[in-house]
Amino acid sequence: MEHRIGIWGDSITWGAVDREGGWADRLKRFFLEKYDDMEVYNLGISGDTSTGVKARFEVECSARETGIVVFAIGINDAMSVGGIQKTNLTTFETNYRWLVEQAQARKSKVVCVGLLRVDESKTVPVRWNSTISYHNEDIEKYDAIIRKVAKEQEVPYVLLEDLFTPEDFFDGLHPNDQGHQALFKRMKDVMESLL
């Protein structure tokens, strides 16, 4: 069903710290008001990585029979824990390609969402754990893989690198209300073009 959208991601997708539920929930409300037959599923889980999405994707996608699949994952893969990335680049690329190919095998349209650049003054390290950091230099490498896989599979890639200023973050990593609104606007235009 083309009007059934599944959005897989992490805490940014889930809408952590946003009073309106984040960009994905804003997208859901927009489509519910505009279309009678639209279903939008926010499948973001805080802290999730490409490995986590890979483990749950087939069951969740099959249960919802999504016609459009959105992958908004990768920032936690790029996370540095004690100086080591949570997911190495080779594994991330393997996982990401597998996810896109699985969605395509189900005849779903796929959208690959790029990664935001963080405010490193607040993410090196993050305030809740001194062993965890997010560096833009690392994030760029993971984002390049997302862009590469999207190009190879001929699916839309949504650029987010240019979207935020420090004022759009709650804590340097998670968008605030203003940041989620900016994300929603960019995603809305892409999603409407697929319907």
PDB file of N, CA, C and O in Angstrom, residues 109-186:
ATOM      1  N   LYS A 109       8.857   1.558  -1.983  1.00  0.00           N
ATOM      2  CA  LYS A 109       9.707   2.694  -2.314  1.00  0.00           C
ATOM      3  C   LYS A 109      10.570   2.973  -1.076  1.00  0.00           C
ATOM      4  O   LYS A 109      10.108   2.816   0.053  1.00  0.00           O
ATOM      5  N   VAL A 110      11.809   3.381  -1.308  1.00  0.00           N
ATOM      6  CA  VAL A 110      12.746   3.588  -0.204  1.00  0.00           C
ATOM      7  C   VAL A 110      13.245   5.026  -0.206  1.00  0.00           C
ATOM      8  O   VAL A 110      13.512   5.599  -1.264  1.00  0.00           O
ATOM      9  N   VAL A 111      13.381   5.586   0.997  1.00  0.00           N
ATOM     10  CA  VAL A 111      13.977   6.901   1.181  1.00  0.00           C
ATOM     11  C   VAL A 111      15.110   6.755   2.196  1.00  0.00           C
ATOM     12  O   VAL A 111      14.907   6.215   3.287  1.00  0.00           O
ATOM     13  N   CYS A 112      16.289   7.238   1.834  1.00  0.00           N
ATOM     14  CA  CYS A 112      17.455   7.199   2.717  1.00  0.00           C
ATOM     15  C   CYS A 112      17.699   8.597   3.265  1.00  0.00           C
ATOM     16  O   CYS A 112      17.983   9.519   2.497  1.00  0.00           O
ATOM     17  N   VAL A 113      17.584   8.734   4.572  1.00  0.00           N
ATOM     18  CA  VAL A 113      17.750  10.039   5.210  1.00  0.00           C
ATOM     19  C   VAL A 113      19.201  10.190   5.657  1.00  0.00           C
ATOM     20  O   VAL A 113      19.730   9.350   6.386  1.00  0.00           O
ATOM     21  N   GLY A 114      19.834  11.274   5.214  1.00  0.00           N
ATOM     22  CA  GLY A 114      21.206  11.549   5.612  1.00  0.00           C
ATOM     23  C   GLY A 114      21.302  11.909   7.084  1.00  0.00           C
ATOM     24  O   GLY A 114      20.296  11.969   7.804  1.00  0.00           O
ATOM     25  N   LEU A 115      22.520  12.169   7.534  1.00  0.00           N
ATOM     26  CA  LEU A 115      22.766  12.421   8.950  1.00  0.00           C
ATOM     27  C   LEU A 115      22.990  13.910   9.225  1.00  0.00           C
ATOM     28  O   LEU A 115      23.658  14.606   8.456  1.00  0.00           O
ATOM     29  N   LEU A 116      22.420  14.362  10.337  1.00  0.00           N
ATOM     30  CA  LEU A 116      22.647  15.724  10.811  1.00  0.00           C
ATOM     31  C   LEU A 116      24.091  15.877  11.268  1.00  0.00           C
ATOM     32  O   LEU A 116      24.717  14.919  11.703  1.00  0.00           O
ATOM     33  N   ARG A 117      24.604  17.082  11.194  1.00  0.00           N
ATOM     34  CA  ARG A 117      25.880  17.386  11.820  1.00  0.00           C
ATOM     35  C   ARG A 117      25.590  17.931  13.210  1.00  0.00           C
ATOM     36  O   ARG A 117      24.682  18.758  13.384  1.00  0.00           O
ATOM     37  N   VAL A 118      26.318  17.457  14.196  1.00  0.00           N
ATOM     38  CA  VAL A 118      26.043  17.780  15.588  1.00  0.00           C
ATOM     39  C   VAL A 118      26.780  19.053  16.020  1.00  0.00           C
ATOM     40  O   VAL A 118      27.653  19.548  15.312  1.00  0.00           O
ATOM     41  N   ASP A 119      26.422  19.545  17.191  1.00  0.00           N
ATOM     42  CA  ASP A 119      27.132  20.655  17.817  1.00  0.00           C
ATOM     43  C   ASP A 119      28.190  20.041  18.728  1.00  0.00           C
ATOM     44  O   ASP A 119      27.899  19.649  19.861  1.00  0.00           O
ATOM     45  N   GLU A 120      29.417  19.941  18.226  1.00  0.00           N
ATOM     46  CA  GLU A 120      30.475  19.232  18.952  1.00  0.00           C
ATOM     47  C   GLU A 120      30.827  19.877  20.291  1.00  0.00           C
ATOM     48  O   GLU A 120      31.378  19.199  21.161  1.00  0.00           O
ATOM     49  N   SER A 121      30.495  21.139  20.474  1.00  0.00           N
ATOM     50  CA  SER A 121      30.768  21.765  21.761  1.00  0.00           C
ATOM     51  C   SER A 121      29.955  21.103  22.877  1.00  0.00           C
ATOM     52  O   SER A 121      30.282  21.248  24.061  1.00  0.00           O
ATOM     53  N   LYS A 122      28.918  20.352  22.479  1.00  0.00           N
ATOM     54  CA  LYS A 122      28.074  19.667  23.465  1.00  0.00           C
ATOM     55  C   LYS A 122      28.091  18.140  23.332  1.00  0.00           C
ATOM     56  O   LYS A 122      27.496  17.441  24.149  1.00  0.00           O
ATOM     57  N   THR A 123      28.744  17.641  22.284  1.00  0.00           N
ATOM     58  CA  THR A 123      28.719  16.178  22.069  1.00  0.00           C
ATOM     59  C   THR A 123      30.080  15.517  22.231  1.00  0.00           C
ATOM     60  O   THR A 123      30.197  14.317  22.005  1.00  0.00           O
ATOM     61  N   VAL A 124      31.093  16.285  22.611  1.00  0.00           N
ATOM     62  CA  VAL A 124      32.434  15.716  22.793  1.00  0.00           C
ATOM     63  C   VAL A 124      32.935  16.077  24.189  1.00  0.00           C
ATOM     64  O   VAL A 124      33.630  17.065  24.365  1.00  0.00           O
ATOM     65  N   PRO A 125      32.533  15.300  25.209  1.00  0.00           N
ATOM     66  CA  PRO A 125      31.592  14.188  25.178  1.00  0.00           C
ATOM     67  C   PRO A 125      30.155  14.689  25.391  1.00  0.00           C
ATOM     68  O   PRO A 125      29.935  15.865  25.645  1.00  0.00           O
ATOM     69  N   VAL A 126      29.200  13.753  25.334  1.00  0.00           N
ATOM     70  CA  VAL A 126      27.817  14.105  25.655  1.00  0.00           C
ATOM     71  C   VAL A 126      27.701  14.273  27.172  1.00  0.00           C
ATOM     72  O   VAL A 126      28.492  13.711  27.939  1.00  0.00           O
ATOM     73  N   ARG A 127      26.720  15.038  27.589  1.00  0.00           N
ATOM     74  CA  ARG A 127      26.611  15.363  29.017  1.00  0.00           C
ATOM     75  C   ARG A 127      26.170  14.184  29.877  1.00  0.00           C
ATOM     76  O   ARG A 127      26.387  14.177  31.074  1.00  0.00           O
ATOM     77  N   TRP A 128      25.544  13.171  29.266  1.00  0.00           N
ATOM     78  CA  TRP A 128      25.024  12.058  30.069  1.00  0.00           C
ATOM     79  C   TRP A 128      26.000  10.885  30.205  1.00  0.00           C
ATOM     80  O   TRP A 128      25.731   9.950  30.948  1.00  0.00           O
ATOM     81  N   ASN A 129      27.139  10.934  29.465  1.00  0.00           N
ATOM     82  CA  ASN A 129      28.108   9.845  29.584  1.00  0.00           C
ATOM     83  C   ASN A 129      29.459  10.329  29.044  1.00  0.00           C
ATOM     84  O   ASN A 129      29.606  10.558  27.849  1.00  0.00           O
ATOM     85  N   SER A 130      30.432  10.447  29.921  1.00  0.00           N
ATOM     86  CA  SER A 130      31.721  11.029  29.533  1.00  0.00           C
ATOM     87  C   SER A 130      32.536  10.141  28.604  1.00  0.00           C
ATOM     88  O   SER A 130      33.532  10.574  28.037  1.00  0.00           O
ATOM     89  N   THR A 131      32.115   8.883  28.389  1.00  0.00           N
ATOM     90  CA  THR A 131      32.839   7.992  27.471  1.00  0.00           C
ATOM     91  C   THR A 131      32.268   8.020  26.060  1.00  0.00           C
ATOM     92  O   THR A 131      32.814   7.402  25.152  1.00  0.00           O
ATOM     93  N   ILE A 132      31.153   8.739  25.867  1.00  0.00           N
ATOM     94  CA  ILE A 132      30.474   8.775  24.568  1.00  0.00           C
ATOM     95  C   ILE A 132      30.640  10.143  23.915  1.00  0.00           C
ATOM     96  O   ILE A 132      30.420  11.177  24.548  1.00  0.00           O
ATOM     97  N   SER A 133      31.035  10.128  22.644  1.00  0.00           N
ATOM     98  CA  SER A 133      31.164  11.361  21.867  1.00  0.00           C
ATOM     99  C   SER A 133      30.608  11.163  20.463  1.00  0.00           C
ATOM    100  O   SER A 133      30.584  10.040  19.947  1.00  0.00           O
ATOM    101  N   TYR A 134      30.166  12.250  19.878  1.00  0.00           N
ATOM    102  CA  TYR A 134      29.742  12.279  18.479  1.00  0.00           C
ATOM    103  C   TYR A 134      30.593  13.335  17.785  1.00  0.00           C
ATOM    104  O   TYR A 134      30.538  14.511  18.152  1.00  0.00           O
ATOM    105  N   HIS A 135      31.375  12.918  16.792  1.00  0.00           N
ATOM    106  CA  HIS A 135      32.254  13.814  16.039  1.00  0.00           C
ATOM    107  C   HIS A 135      31.731  13.946  14.609  1.00  0.00           C
ATOM    108  O   HIS A 135      31.431  12.941  13.955  1.00  0.00           O
ATOM    109  N   ASN A 136      31.670  15.162  14.108  1.00  0.00           N
ATOM    110  CA  ASN A 136      31.194  15.372  12.738  1.00  0.00           C
ATOM    111  C   ASN A 136      32.088  14.699  11.700  1.00  0.00           C
ATOM    112  O   ASN A 136      31.592  14.226  10.669  1.00  0.00           O
ATOM    113  N   GLU A 137      33.359  14.612  11.975  1.00  0.00           N
ATOM    114  CA  GLU A 137      34.269  13.940  11.038  1.00  0.00           C
ATOM    115  C   GLU A 137      33.874  12.475  10.854  1.00  0.00           C
ATOM    116  O   GLU A 137      33.907  11.943   9.741  1.00  0.00           O
ATOM    117  N   ASP A 138      33.489  11.824  11.938  1.00  0.00           N
ATOM    118  CA  ASP A 138      33.023  10.431  11.858  1.00  0.00           C
ATOM    119  C   ASP A 138      31.655  10.360  11.181  1.00  0.00           C
ATOM    120  O   ASP A 138      31.412   9.509  10.316  1.00  0.00           O
ATOM    121  N   ILE A 139      30.759  11.247  11.579  1.00  0.00           N
ATOM    122  CA  ILE A 139      29.399  11.260  11.029  1.00  0.00           C
ATOM    123  C   ILE A 139      29.435  11.401   9.512  1.00  0.00           C
ATOM    124  O   ILE A 139      28.676  10.742   8.801  1.00  0.00           O
ATOM    125  N   GLU A 140      30.350  12.218   9.003  1.00  0.00           N
ATOM    126  CA  GLU A 140      30.465  12.420   7.552  1.00  0.00           C
ATOM    127  C   GLU A 140      30.794  11.116   6.823  1.00  0.00           C
ATOM    128  O   GLU A 140      30.313  10.877   5.719  1.00  0.00           O
ATOM    129  N   LYS A 141      31.585  10.262   7.439  1.00  0.00           N
ATOM    130  CA  LYS A 141      31.945   8.982   6.810  1.00  0.00           C
ATOM    131  C   LYS A 141      30.735   8.059   6.709  1.00  0.00           C
ATOM    132  O   LYS A 141      30.549   7.368   5.703  1.00  0.00           O
ATOM    133  N   TYR A 142      29.915   8.034   7.740  1.00  0.00           N
ATOM    134  CA  TYR A 142      28.709   7.197   7.720  1.00  0.00           C
ATOM    135  C   TYR A 142      27.668   7.772   6.759  1.00  0.00           C
ATOM    136  O   TYR A 142      26.994   7.035   6.046  1.00  0.00           O
ATOM    137  N   ASP A 143      27.579   9.093   6.738  1.00  0.00           N
ATOM    138  CA  ASP A 143      26.662   9.748   5.815  1.00  0.00           C
ATOM    139  C   ASP A 143      27.058   9.467   4.367  1.00  0.00           C
ATOM    140  O   ASP A 143      26.201   9.274   3.500  1.00  0.00           O
ATOM    141  N   ALA A 144      28.358   9.427   4.105  1.00  0.00           N
ATOM    142  CA  ALA A 144      28.833   9.127   2.744  1.00  0.00           C
ATOM    143  C   ALA A 144      28.404   7.729   2.311  1.00  0.00           C
ATOM    144  O   ALA A 144      28.090   7.500   1.143  1.00  0.00           O
ATOM    145  N   ILE A 145      28.361   6.791   3.240  1.00  0.00           N
ATOM    146  CA  ILE A 145      27.899   5.438   2.919  1.00  0.00           C
ATOM    147  C   ILE A 145      26.409   5.452   2.587  1.00  0.00           C
ATOM    148  O   ILE A 145      25.966   4.808   1.626  1.00  0.00           O
ATOM    149  N   ILE A 146      25.632   6.186   3.363  1.00  0.00           N
ATOM    150  CA  ILE A 146      24.191   6.287   3.085  1.00  0.00           C
ATOM    151  C   ILE A 146      23.969   6.854   1.686  1.00  0.00           C
ATOM    152  O   ILE A 146      23.184   6.320   0.897  1.00  0.00           O
ATOM    153  N   ARG A 147      24.681   7.909   1.380  1.00  0.00           N
ATOM    154  CA  ARG A 147      24.554   8.543   0.062  1.00  0.00           C
ATOM    155  C   ARG A 147      24.971   7.578  -1.049  1.00  0.00           C
ATOM    156  O   ARG A 147      24.316   7.482  -2.090  1.00  0.00           O
ATOM    157  N   LYS A 148      26.053   6.846  -0.829  1.00  0.00           N
ATOM    158  CA  LYS A 148      26.567   5.893  -1.816  1.00  0.00           C
ATOM    159  C   LYS A 148      25.555   4.782  -2.083  1.00  0.00           C
ATOM    160  O   LYS A 148      25.254   4.454  -3.239  1.00  0.00           O
ATOM    161  N   VAL A 149      25.009   4.195  -1.015  1.00  0.00           N
ATOM    162  CA  VAL A 149      24.037   3.107  -1.181  1.00  0.00           C
ATOM    163  C   VAL A 149      22.783   3.630  -1.873  1.00  0.00           C
ATOM    164  O   VAL A 149      22.239   2.975  -2.770  1.00  0.00           O
ATOM    165  N   ALA A 150      22.318   4.814  -1.486  1.00  0.00           N
ATOM    166  CA  ALA A 150      21.136   5.403  -2.126  1.00  0.00           C
ATOM    167  C   ALA A 150      21.366   5.593  -3.617  1.00  0.00           C
ATOM    168  O   ALA A 150      20.489   5.279  -4.443  1.00  0.00           O
ATOM    169  N   LYS A 151      22.540   6.078  -3.977  1.00  0.00           N
ATOM    170  CA  LYS A 151      22.857   6.292  -5.393  1.00  0.00           C
ATOM    171  C   LYS A 151      22.906   4.969  -6.145  1.00  0.00           C
ATOM    172  O   LYS A 151      22.347   4.834  -7.230  1.00  0.00           O
ATOM    173  N   GLU A 152      23.578   3.980  -5.560  1.00  0.00           N
ATOM    174  CA  GLU A 152      23.693   2.668  -6.210  1.00  0.00           C
ATOM    175  C   GLU A 152      22.330   2.004  -6.410  1.00  0.00           C
ATOM    176  O   GLU A 152      22.087   1.365  -7.426  1.00  0.00           O
ATOM    177  N   GLN A 153      21.444   2.166  -5.432  1.00  0.00           N
ATOM    178  CA  GLN A 153      20.128   1.526  -5.491  1.00  0.00           C
ATOM    179  C   GLN A 153      19.075   2.423  -6.146  1.00  0.00           C
ATOM    180  O   GLN A 153      17.905   2.055  -6.219  1.00  0.00           O
ATOM    181  N   GLU A 154      19.507   3.615  -6.551  1.00  0.00           N
ATOM    182  CA  GLU A 154      18.635   4.575  -7.245  1.00  0.00           C
ATOM    183  C   GLU A 154      17.383   4.922  -6.438  1.00  0.00           C
ATOM    184  O   GLU A 154      16.254   4.850  -6.928  1.00  0.00           O
ATOM    185  N   VAL A 155      17.632   5.299  -5.172  1.00  0.00           N
ATOM    186  CA  VAL A 155      16.542   5.730  -4.295  1.00  0.00           C
ATOM    187  C   VAL A 155      16.879   7.129  -3.768  1.00  0.00           C
ATOM    188  O   VAL A 155      18.042   7.532  -3.749  1.00  0.00           O
ATOM    189  N   PRO A 156      15.870   7.894  -3.344  1.00  0.00           N
ATOM    190  CA  PRO A 156      16.127   9.248  -2.868  1.00  0.00           C
ATOM    191  C   PRO A 156      17.012   9.275  -1.625  1.00  0.00           C
ATOM    192  O   PRO A 156      16.862   8.457  -0.715  1.00  0.00           O
ATOM    193  N   TYR A 157      17.924  10.231  -1.619  1.00  0.00           N
ATOM    194  CA  TYR A 157      18.763  10.524  -0.459  1.00  0.00           C
ATOM    195  C   TYR A 157      18.381  11.922   0.007  1.00  0.00           C
ATOM    196  O   TYR A 157      18.355  12.858  -0.798  1.00  0.00           O
ATOM    197  N   VAL A 158      18.081  12.073   1.297  1.00  0.00           N
ATOM    198  CA  VAL A 158      17.678  13.364   1.836  1.00  0.00           C
ATOM    199  C   VAL A 158      18.859  13.980   2.574  1.00  0.00           C
ATOM    200  O   VAL A 158      19.295  13.474   3.616  1.00  0.00           O
ATOM    201  N   LEU A 159      19.376  15.062   2.029  1.00  0.00           N
ATOM    202  CA  LEU A 159      20.509  15.762   2.619  1.00  0.00           C
ATOM    203  C   LEU A 159      20.074  16.508   3.880  1.00  0.00           C
ATOM    204  O   LEU A 159      19.144  17.299   3.847  1.00  0.00           O
ATOM    205  N   LEU A 160      20.754  16.253   4.997  1.00  0.00           N
ATOM    206  CA  LEU A 160      20.483  16.985   6.234  1.00  0.00           C
ATOM    207  C   LEU A 160      21.697  17.753   6.729  1.00  0.00           C
ATOM    208  O   LEU A 160      21.605  18.517   7.685  1.00  0.00           O
ATOM    209  N   GLU A 161      22.817  17.547   6.075  1.00  0.00           N
ATOM    210  CA  GLU A 161      24.082  18.155   6.498  1.00  0.00           C
ATOM    211  C   GLU A 161      23.976  19.673   6.668  1.00  0.00           C
ATOM    212  O   GLU A 161      24.583  20.257   7.560  1.00  0.00           O
ATOM    213  N   ASP A 162      23.186  20.310   5.832  1.00  0.00           N
ATOM    214  CA  ASP A 162      23.096  21.771   5.816  1.00  0.00           C
ATOM    215  C   ASP A 162      21.926  22.324   6.622  1.00  0.00           C
ATOM    216  O   ASP A 162      21.700  23.526   6.637  1.00  0.00           O
ATOM    217  N   LEU A 163      21.190  21.452   7.296  1.00  0.00           N
ATOM    218  CA  LEU A 163      19.883  21.861   7.818  1.00  0.00           C
ATOM    219  C   LEU A 163      19.935  22.609   9.145  1.00  0.00           C
ATOM    220  O   LEU A 163      19.158  23.531   9.361  1.00  0.00           O
ATOM    221  N   PHE A 164      20.831  22.240  10.053  1.00  0.00           N
ATOM    222  CA  PHE A 164      20.770  22.750  11.416  1.00  0.00           C
ATOM    223  C   PHE A 164      21.840  23.784  11.733  1.00  0.00           C
ATOM    224  O   PHE A 164      22.956  23.727  11.218  1.00  0.00           O
ATOM    225  N   THR A 165      21.482  24.686  12.637  1.00  0.00           N
ATOM    226  CA  THR A 165      22.430  25.556  13.319  1.00  0.00           C
ATOM    227  C   THR A 165      22.440  25.110  14.780  1.00  0.00           C
ATOM    228  O   THR A 165      21.557  24.337  15.201  1.00  0.00           O
ATOM    229  N   PRO A 166      23.386  25.574  15.593  1.00  0.00           N
ATOM    230  CA  PRO A 166      23.391  25.174  17.011  1.00  0.00           C
ATOM    231  C   PRO A 166      22.078  25.474  17.735  1.00  0.00           C
ATOM    232  O   PRO A 166      21.716  24.768  18.686  1.00  0.00           O
ATOM    233  N   GLU A 167      21.346  26.469  17.283  1.00  0.00           N
ATOM    234  CA  GLU A 167      20.072  26.829  17.919  1.00  0.00           C
ATOM    235  C   GLU A 167      18.977  25.795  17.679  1.00  0.00           C
ATOM    236  O   GLU A 167      17.919  25.850  18.303  1.00  0.00           O
ATOM    237  N   ASP A 168      19.193  24.867  16.750  1.00  0.00           N
ATOM    238  CA  ASP A 168      18.183  23.857  16.434  1.00  0.00           C
ATOM    239  C   ASP A 168      18.314  22.590  17.278  1.00  0.00           C
ATOM    240  O   ASP A 168      17.550  21.652  17.104  1.00  0.00           O
ATOM    241  N   PHE A 169      19.301  22.563  18.183  1.00  0.00           N
ATOM    242  CA  PHE A 169      19.526  21.389  19.022  1.00  0.00           C
ATOM    243  C   PHE A 169      19.087  21.622  20.458  1.00  0.00           C
ATOM    244  O   PHE A 169      19.187  22.732  20.984  1.00  0.00           O
ATOM    245  N   PHE A 170      18.665  20.545  21.091  1.00  0.00           N
ATOM    246  CA  PHE A 170      18.367  20.556  22.522  1.00  0.00           C
ATOM    247  C   PHE A 170      19.651  20.366  23.328  1.00  0.00           C
ATOM    248  O   PHE A 170      19.887  21.045  24.318  1.00  0.00           O
ATOM    249  N   ASP A 171      20.485  19.415  22.871  1.00  0.00           N
ATOM    250  CA  ASP A 171      21.675  19.041  23.623  1.00  0.00           C
ATOM    251  C   ASP A 171      22.902  18.834  22.723  1.00  0.00           C
ATOM    252  O   ASP A 171      23.846  18.163  23.109  1.00  0.00           O
ATOM    253  N   GLY A 172      22.855  19.400  21.533  1.00  0.00           N
ATOM    254  CA  GLY A 172      23.950  19.226  20.591  1.00  0.00           C
ATOM    255  C   GLY A 172      23.778  18.041  19.666  1.00  0.00           C
ATOM    256  O   GLY A 172      24.410  17.956  18.619  1.00  0.00           O
ATOM    257  N   LEU A 173      22.901  17.103  20.039  1.00  0.00           N
ATOM    258  CA  LEU A 173      22.635  15.892  19.254  1.00  0.00           C
ATOM    259  C   LEU A 173      21.170  15.798  18.847  1.00  0.00           C
ATOM    260  O   LEU A 173      20.854  15.595  17.682  1.00  0.00           O
ATOM    261  N   HIS A 174      20.283  15.925  19.816  1.00  0.00           N
ATOM    262  CA  HIS A 174      18.848  15.795  19.550  1.00  0.00           C
ATOM    263  C   HIS A 174      18.252  17.139  19.159  1.00  0.00           C
ATOM    264  O   HIS A 174      18.530  18.153  19.818  1.00  0.00           O
ATOM    265  N   PRO A 175      17.444  17.158  18.110  1.00  0.00           N
ATOM    266  CA  PRO A 175      16.784  18.408  17.726  1.00  0.00           C
ATOM    267  C   PRO A 175      15.818  18.886  18.808  1.00  0.00           C
ATOM    268  O   PRO A 175      15.194  18.080  19.501  1.00  0.00           O
ATOM    269  N   ASN A 176      15.674  20.198  18.922  1.00  0.00           N
ATOM    270  CA  ASN A 176      14.615  20.778  19.752  1.00  0.00           C
ATOM    271  C   ASN A 176      13.360  20.931  18.886  1.00  0.00           C
ATOM    272  O   ASN A 176      13.330  20.450  17.746  1.00  0.00           O
ATOM    273  N   ASP A 177      12.342  21.606  19.406  1.00  0.00           N
ATOM    274  CA  ASP A 177      11.096  21.787  18.643  1.00  0.00           C
ATOM    275  C   ASP A 177      11.369  22.422  17.282  1.00  0.00           C
ATOM    276  O   ASP A 177      10.842  21.980  16.249  1.00  0.00           O
ATOM    277  N   GLN A 178      12.184  23.464  17.280  1.00  0.00           N
ATOM    278  CA  GLN A 178      12.513  24.182  16.039  1.00  0.00           C
ATOM    279  C   GLN A 178      13.243  23.262  15.057  1.00  0.00           C
ATOM    280  O   GLN A 178      12.980  23.276  13.857  1.00  0.00           O
ATOM    281  N   GLY A 179      14.156  22.445  15.557  1.00  0.00           N
ATOM    282  CA  GLY A 179      14.896  21.519  14.709  1.00  0.00           C
ATOM    283  C   GLY A 179      13.994  20.458  14.100  1.00  0.00           C
ATOM    284  O   GLY A 179      14.103  20.137  12.912  1.00  0.00           O
ATOM    285  N   HIS A 180      13.094  19.918  14.917  1.00  0.00           N
ATOM    286  CA  HIS A 180      12.166  18.907  14.391  1.00  0.00           C
ATOM    287  C   HIS A 180      11.230  19.507  13.346  1.00  0.00           C
ATOM    288  O   HIS A 180      10.870  18.834  12.375  1.00  0.00           O
ATOM    289  N   GLN A 181      10.858  20.763  13.519  1.00  0.00           N
ATOM    290  CA  GLN A 181      10.001  21.407  12.525  1.00  0.00           C
ATOM    291  C   GLN A 181      10.740  21.553  11.198  1.00  0.00           C
ATOM    292  O   GLN A 181      10.168  21.316  10.125  1.00  0.00           O
ATOM    293  N   ALA A 182      12.020  21.903  11.260  1.00  0.00           N
ATOM    294  CA  ALA A 182      12.828  22.012  10.040  1.00  0.00           C
ATOM    295  C   ALA A 182      12.982  20.651   9.368  1.00  0.00           C
ATOM    296  O   ALA A 182      12.875  20.532   8.136  1.00  0.00           O
ATOM    297  N   LEU A 183      13.205  19.626  10.165  1.00  0.00           N
ATOM    298  CA  LEU A 183      13.297  18.263   9.625  1.00  0.00           C
ATOM    299  C   LEU A 183      11.981  17.847   8.977  1.00  0.00           C
ATOM    300  O   LEU A 183      11.968  17.274   7.879  1.00  0.00           O
ATOM    301  N   PHE A 184      10.887  18.110   9.652  1.00  0.00           N
ATOM    302  CA  PHE A 184       9.568  17.786   9.106  1.00  0.00           C
ATOM    303  C   PHE A 184       9.351  18.438   7.747  1.00  0.00           C
ATOM    304  O   PHE A 184       8.911  17.799   6.796  1.00  0.00           O
ATOM    305  N   LYS A 185       9.673  19.718   7.637  1.00  0.00           N
ATOM    306  CA  LYS A 185       9.454  20.425   6.369  1.00  0.00           C
ATOM    307  C   LYS A 185      10.249  19.804   5.237  1.00  0.00           C
ATOM    308  O   LYS A 185       9.746  19.620   4.126  1.00  0.00           O
ATOM    309  N   ARG A 186      11.497  19.465   5.505  1.00  0.00           N
ATOM    310  CA  ARG A 186      12.306  18.863   4.452  1.00  0.00           C
ATOM    311  C   ARG A 186      11.772  17.478   4.078  1.00  0.00           C
ATOM    312  O   ARG A 186      11.678  17.128   2.910  1.00  0.00           O
TER     313      ARG A 186
END
